[in-house]
Coordinates of C-alpha atoms (C1' of nucleotides) in Angstrom, one line a residue:
Chain B
X4 CA 112.3 227.3 -0.7
X5 CA 109.6 229.2 -2.4
X6 CA 109.6 232.0 0.1
X7 CA 108.7 235.2 -1.5
X8 CA 111.8 237.3 -2.2
X9 CA 111.0 240.2 0.1
X10 CA 108.5 242.9 0.2
X11 CA 105.6 241.4 -1.6
X12 CA 102.6 243.4 -0.7
X13 CA 99.3 241.5 -0.2
X14 CA 97.5 244.7 -1.0
X15 CA 98.7 247.9 -2.5
X16 CA 97.8 249.9 0.6
X17 CA 100.6 248.2 2.4
X18 CA 103.1 250.0 0.2
X19 CA 101.4 253.3 1.1
X20 CA 101.6 252.3 4.8
X21 CA 105.2 251.6 4.4
X22 CA 105.8 255.1 3.5
X23 CA 103.3 256.8 5.8
X24 CA 103.7 254.3 8.6
X25 CA 106.1 256.1 10.8
X26 CA 104.9 257.5 14.1
X27 CA 105.0 261.0 12.9
X28 CA 105.2 260.9 9.2
X29 CA 101.6 261.4 8.3
X30 CA 101.5 264.3 10.8
X31 CA 104.6 265.9 9.3
X32 CA 103.1 265.6 5.8
X33 CA 99.9 267.2 7.0
X34 CA 101.8 270.2 8.2
X35 CA 103.9 270.4 5.1
X36 CA 100.8 270.1 2.9
X37 CA 100.0 273.6 4.1
X38 CA 103.2 274.9 2.7
X39 CA 107.0 274.5 3.2
X40 CA 108.3 274.8 6.7
X41 CA 111.5 275.1 8.5
X42 CA 112.7 272.5 10.9
X43 CA 111.8 274.6 13.9
X44 CA 108.4 275.4 12.6
X45 CA 107.7 271.7 12.3
X46 CA 109.0 271.1 15.8
X47 CA 106.7 273.8 17.2
X48 CA 103.8 272.4 15.3
X49 CA 104.4 269.0 16.9
X50 CA 105.2 269.7 20.5
X51 CA 105.5 266.0 21.3
X52 CA 108.2 265.2 18.8
X53 CA 111.8 265.1 19.6
X54 CA 114.6 266.6 17.5
X55 CA 115.8 263.1 16.8
X56 CA 112.6 261.7 15.6
X57 CA 111.8 264.7 13.6
X58 CA 115.1 264.5 11.7
X59 CA 114.8 260.8 11.3
X60 CA 111.3 260.8 10.0
X61 CA 112.1 263.7 7.7
X62 CA 115.1 261.7 6.3
X63 CA 113.0 258.7 5.5
X64 CA 110.3 260.8 3.8
X65 CA 113.1 262.4 1.9
X66 CA 114.5 259.0 0.9
X67 CA 111.1 257.9 -0.2
X68 CA 110.9 260.9 -2.5
X69 CA 107.9 262.4 -0.6
X70 CA 109.6 265.6 0.6
X71 CA 112.4 267.8 -0.5
X72 CA 115.0 269.3 1.6
X73 CA 116.7 272.6 1.0
X74 CA 119.7 273.8 3.0
X75 CA 120.6 277.4 3.0
X76 CA 124.2 277.9 3.7
X77 CA 124.0 280.7 6.0
X78 CA 125.2 281.2 9.5
X79 CA 122.3 280.4 11.6
X80 CA 121.5 277.4 9.5
X81 CA 118.2 277.3 7.7
X82 CA 116.6 274.2 6.3
X83 CA 113.3 274.1 4.6
X84 CA 111.2 271.1 3.9
X85 CA 108.6 270.9 1.2
X86 CA 106.6 268.3 -0.5
X87 CA 107.7 266.9 -3.8
X88 CA 105.3 266.1 -6.6
X89 CA 105.0 262.6 -5.3
X90 CA 104.3 264.1 -1.9
X91 CA 101.7 266.4 -3.4
X92 CA 99.9 263.4 -4.7
X93 CA 99.2 262.5 -1.1
X94 CA 97.5 265.8 -0.4
X95 CA 94.1 264.4 -1.1
X96 CA 94.5 261.7 1.5
X97 CA 96.0 264.1 4.0
X98 CA 93.2 266.6 3.6
X99 CA 90.6 264.0 4.0
X100 CA 92.3 262.8 7.1
X101 CA 92.1 266.2 8.6
X102 CA 88.4 266.6 7.6
X103 CA 87.6 263.2 9.1
X104 CA 89.5 264.0 12.3
X105 CA 87.5 267.2 12.7
X106 CA 84.2 265.3 12.5
X107 CA 85.5 262.7 14.8
X108 CA 86.5 265.3 17.4
X109 CA 83.2 267.2 17.1
X110 CA 81.7 264.1 18.6
X111 CA 79.6 263.3 15.7
X112 CA 80.8 259.9 16.6
X113 CA 79.8 258.7 20.0
X114 CA 82.6 256.8 21.6
X115 CA 85.8 258.7 21.7
X116 CA 88.3 256.4 23.1
X117 CA 91.9 255.7 22.7
X118 CA 94.2 252.8 23.3
X119 CA 97.1 251.8 21.2
X120 CA 99.7 254.5 21.8
X121 CA 102.0 253.1 19.3
X122 CA 102.4 255.0 16.3
X123 CA 101.5 256.9 13.7
X124 CA 99.4 255.8 11.1
Chain L
X2 CA 99.0 274.5 36.3
X3 CA 97.6 275.3 33.0
X4 CA 98.4 272.0 31.5
X5 CA 96.0 271.0 28.9
X6 CA 93.5 268.5 30.3
X7 CA 94.5 265.7 28.0
X8 CA 94.1 264.9 24.4
X9 CA 94.1 268.3 22.8
X10 CA 95.0 267.9 19.2
X11 CA 97.1 270.5 17.6
X12 CA 95.6 269.5 14.3
X13 CA 92.5 267.5 13.5
X14 CA 94.4 264.9 11.7
X15 CA 95.9 263.8 15.0
X16 CA 92.5 262.6 16.0
X17 CA 92.2 260.5 12.9
X18 CA 95.7 259.2 13.4
X19 CA 94.7 258.2 16.9
X20 CA 92.1 256.0 15.5
X21 CA 94.0 254.7 12.5
X22 CA 97.4 254.7 14.1
X23 CA 97.6 251.1 15.1
X24 CA 100.2 249.0 13.3
X25 CA 97.5 247.1 11.5
X26 CA 94.4 249.1 11.8
X27 CA 94.5 250.8 8.5
X28 CA 95.2 247.6 6.8
X29 CA 92.4 245.8 8.6
X30 CA 90.0 248.6 7.5
X31 CA 91.2 248.3 3.9
X32 CA 90.3 244.7 3.9
X33 CA 86.9 245.3 5.6
X34 CA 86.2 248.1 3.1
X35 CA 85.8 245.3 0.5
X36 CA 83.1 243.7 2.6
X37 CA 82.6 242.0 6.0
X38 CA 85.0 239.3 6.9
X39 CA 85.4 236.6 9.4
X40 CA 88.3 236.6 11.8
X41 CA 90.1 233.9 9.9
X42 CA 89.6 235.6 6.6
X43 CA 91.3 238.7 8.0
X44 CA 94.1 236.6 9.3
X45 CA 94.7 235.0 6.0
X46 CA 94.6 238.4 4.3
X47 CA 97.3 239.6 6.6
X48 CA 99.8 236.7 6.9
X49 CA 102.1 238.8 9.1
X50 CA 99.6 239.5 11.9
X51 CA 99.3 237.4 15.0
X52 CA 96.1 236.3 16.5
X53 CA 96.7 238.5 19.4
X54 CA 97.3 241.6 17.5
X55 CA 94.4 241.0 15.2
X56 CA 92.0 240.7 18.1
X57 CA 93.5 243.6 19.9
X58 CA 93.3 246.0 16.9
X59 CA 89.9 244.8 16.1
X60 CA 88.7 245.6 19.6
X61 CA 90.1 249.1 19.5
X62 CA 88.5 249.8 16.2
X63 CA 85.3 248.4 17.6
X64 CA 85.6 250.7 20.7
X65 CA 86.2 253.6 18.4
X66 CA 83.0 252.8 16.6
X67 CA 84.7 252.1 13.3
X68 CA 83.8 248.5 13.0
X69 CA 81.0 246.3 14.2
X70 CA 81.3 242.8 15.5
X71 CA 78.8 240.1 15.1
X72 CA 79.0 236.8 17.0
X73 CA 77.1 233.8 15.8
X74 CA 76.4 231.5 18.6
X75 CA 77.1 228.3 16.9
X76 CA 79.5 225.5 17.6
X77 CA 82.5 226.3 15.6
X78 CA 82.3 229.9 16.6
X79 CA 81.8 232.4 13.8
X80 CA 82.6 236.1 14.2
X81 CA 82.1 238.6 11.5
X82 CA 83.5 242.1 11.3
X83 CA 82.1 244.9 9.2
X84 CA 82.4 248.6 9.0
X85 CA 80.0 250.8 10.8
X86 CA 78.7 254.0 9.2
X87 CA 81.5 255.8 10.8
X88 CA 83.9 253.3 9.3
X89 CA 82.3 253.7 5.9
X90 CA 83.1 257.4 6.1
X91 CA 86.7 256.3 5.9
X92 CA 86.4 254.4 2.7
X93 CA 87.4 257.4 0.6
X94 CA 90.7 257.6 2.4
X95 CA 91.3 253.9 2.3
X96 CA 90.6 253.7 -1.4
X97 CA 93.0 256.5 -2.1
X98 CA 95.6 254.8 0.0
X99 CA 95.3 251.7 -2.1
X100 CA 95.4 253.7 -5.3
X101 CA 98.4 255.6 -4.2
X102 CA 100.2 252.5 -3.1
X103 CA 99.6 250.9 -6.5
X104 CA 101.2 253.8 -8.2
X105 CA 104.1 253.8 -5.8
X106 CA 104.7 250.1 -6.3
X107 CA 104.6 250.5 -10.1
X108 CA 107.7 252.5 -9.7
X109 CA 106.3 255.6 -11.0
X110 CA 108.2 257.0 -8.1
X111 CA 112.0 256.4 -8.3
X112 CA 113.3 255.5 -4.8
X113 CA 111.5 252.7 -3.2
X114 CA 113.1 252.5 0.2
X115 CA 111.9 251.5 3.6
X116 CA 113.0 252.1 7.1
X117 CA 110.8 252.7 10.1
X118 CA 109.1 249.4 10.8
X119 CA 107.1 250.8 13.6
X120 CA 103.6 251.0 13.0
X121 CA 100.8 251.6 11.0
X122 CA 100.0 254.8 9.7
Chain R
dC10 C1' 87.2 228.8 15.4
dG11 C1' 87.9 232.9 18.0
dG12 C1' 89.8 234.7 21.8
dA13 C1' 92.1 235.5 26.5
dA14 C1' 96.1 235.2 29.3
dT15 C1' 101.0 235.0 30.2
dC16 C1' 105.6 235.5 29.4
dC17 C1' 109.4 237.5 26.9
dT18 C1' 112.0 240.3 23.7
dG19 C1' 113.5 244.0 20.5
dC20 C1' 113.5 247.9 18.7
dA21 C1' 111.4 252.5 18.4
dC22 C1' 111.7 256.2 20.7
dG23 C1' 113.2 259.5 24.4
dA24 C1' 116.8 262.2 26.9
dT25 C1' 120.9 264.2 26.9
dA26 C1' 125.0 266.2 25.3
dC27 C1' 128.0 267.6 21.6
dT28 C1' 129.2 269.7 16.7
dG29 C1' 129.2 273.2 12.9
Chain V
dC11 C1' 119.3 276.6 14.2
dA12 C1' 119.8 272.0 12.5
dG13 C1' 121.7 267.8 13.1
dT14 C1' 124.4 263.7 15.0
dA15 C1' 125.8 260.4 18.5
dT16 C1' 125.2 257.7 22.5
dC17 C1' 122.9 255.6 25.9
dG18 C1' 118.9 253.8 28.2
dT19 C1' 114.2 252.1 28.3
dG20 C1' 109.2 251.2 27.8
dC21 C1' 106.0 249.1 25.7
dA22 C1' 104.3 247.4 21.4
dG23 C1' 104.0 243.2 19.7
dG24 C1' 105.5 238.1 19.0
dA25 C1' 105.2 233.2 20.6
dT26 C1' 102.9 230.0 23.1
dT27 C1' 99.3 228.0 25.8
dC28 C1' 94.7 227.4 27.6
dC29 C1' 89.4 228.1 27.3
dG30 C1' 84.4 228.1 25.4

DNA sequence: CGGAATCCTGCACGATACTG
DNA sequence: CAGTATCGTGCAGGATTCCG
């Protein structure tokens, strides 16, 4: 009966992965790191994502205090997402991720394979 | 008929996420960033992972040239995984991930929720 | 000990349609 | 335009068993 209460992380990174671990979350944050964006802008930036997933992942990021949501009460609704301070603290990681991805694409690295579809970082 | 051939990334980070996007990959890399490890050591470091997933994710990382696998031909088999140079180039990101996770755990950030189990960065 | 193969399940995610 | 609700499903991933 000494089971750990619940979410005891074996390594701090797990906590980060809990937050960033959605299929699209990291990607969304990357886009938001360039500046606030409307829902539709995000959708266009990520052609593969569905409306449902977008909203869902955004909600979770919001609940985790990573992003902030602003609703403009006007007739064609307008909703803007932007990073919170906590979110900003992730910028370093996100930037590096992009940089690294660039290098990887440029084939600096030999094998460019792919397998696990799964999700998101 | 102008469909993009295949994996055309809208943003370089997607390439990185392709590589790190497995459910356990980032976590595995975090552990390996501290030094090479045997299969069993990794397993112990990640109580939640199954043998199957461990092997699978390791294979993919290997195919992507992120880690290197050494097999010792001895009777109780011994297999050691370590980061390649390409893998090493991820250390910065992995470290920051840990750091950030630590801060997040320490409750510097108010809401500590969780939802999408899914996977991995 | 490390891994491959098989079977099975759940839930993450997609598609669609509807509101304000 | 933004979001919710519902339904259906694939495939990621778990459990188990066998092999070198």
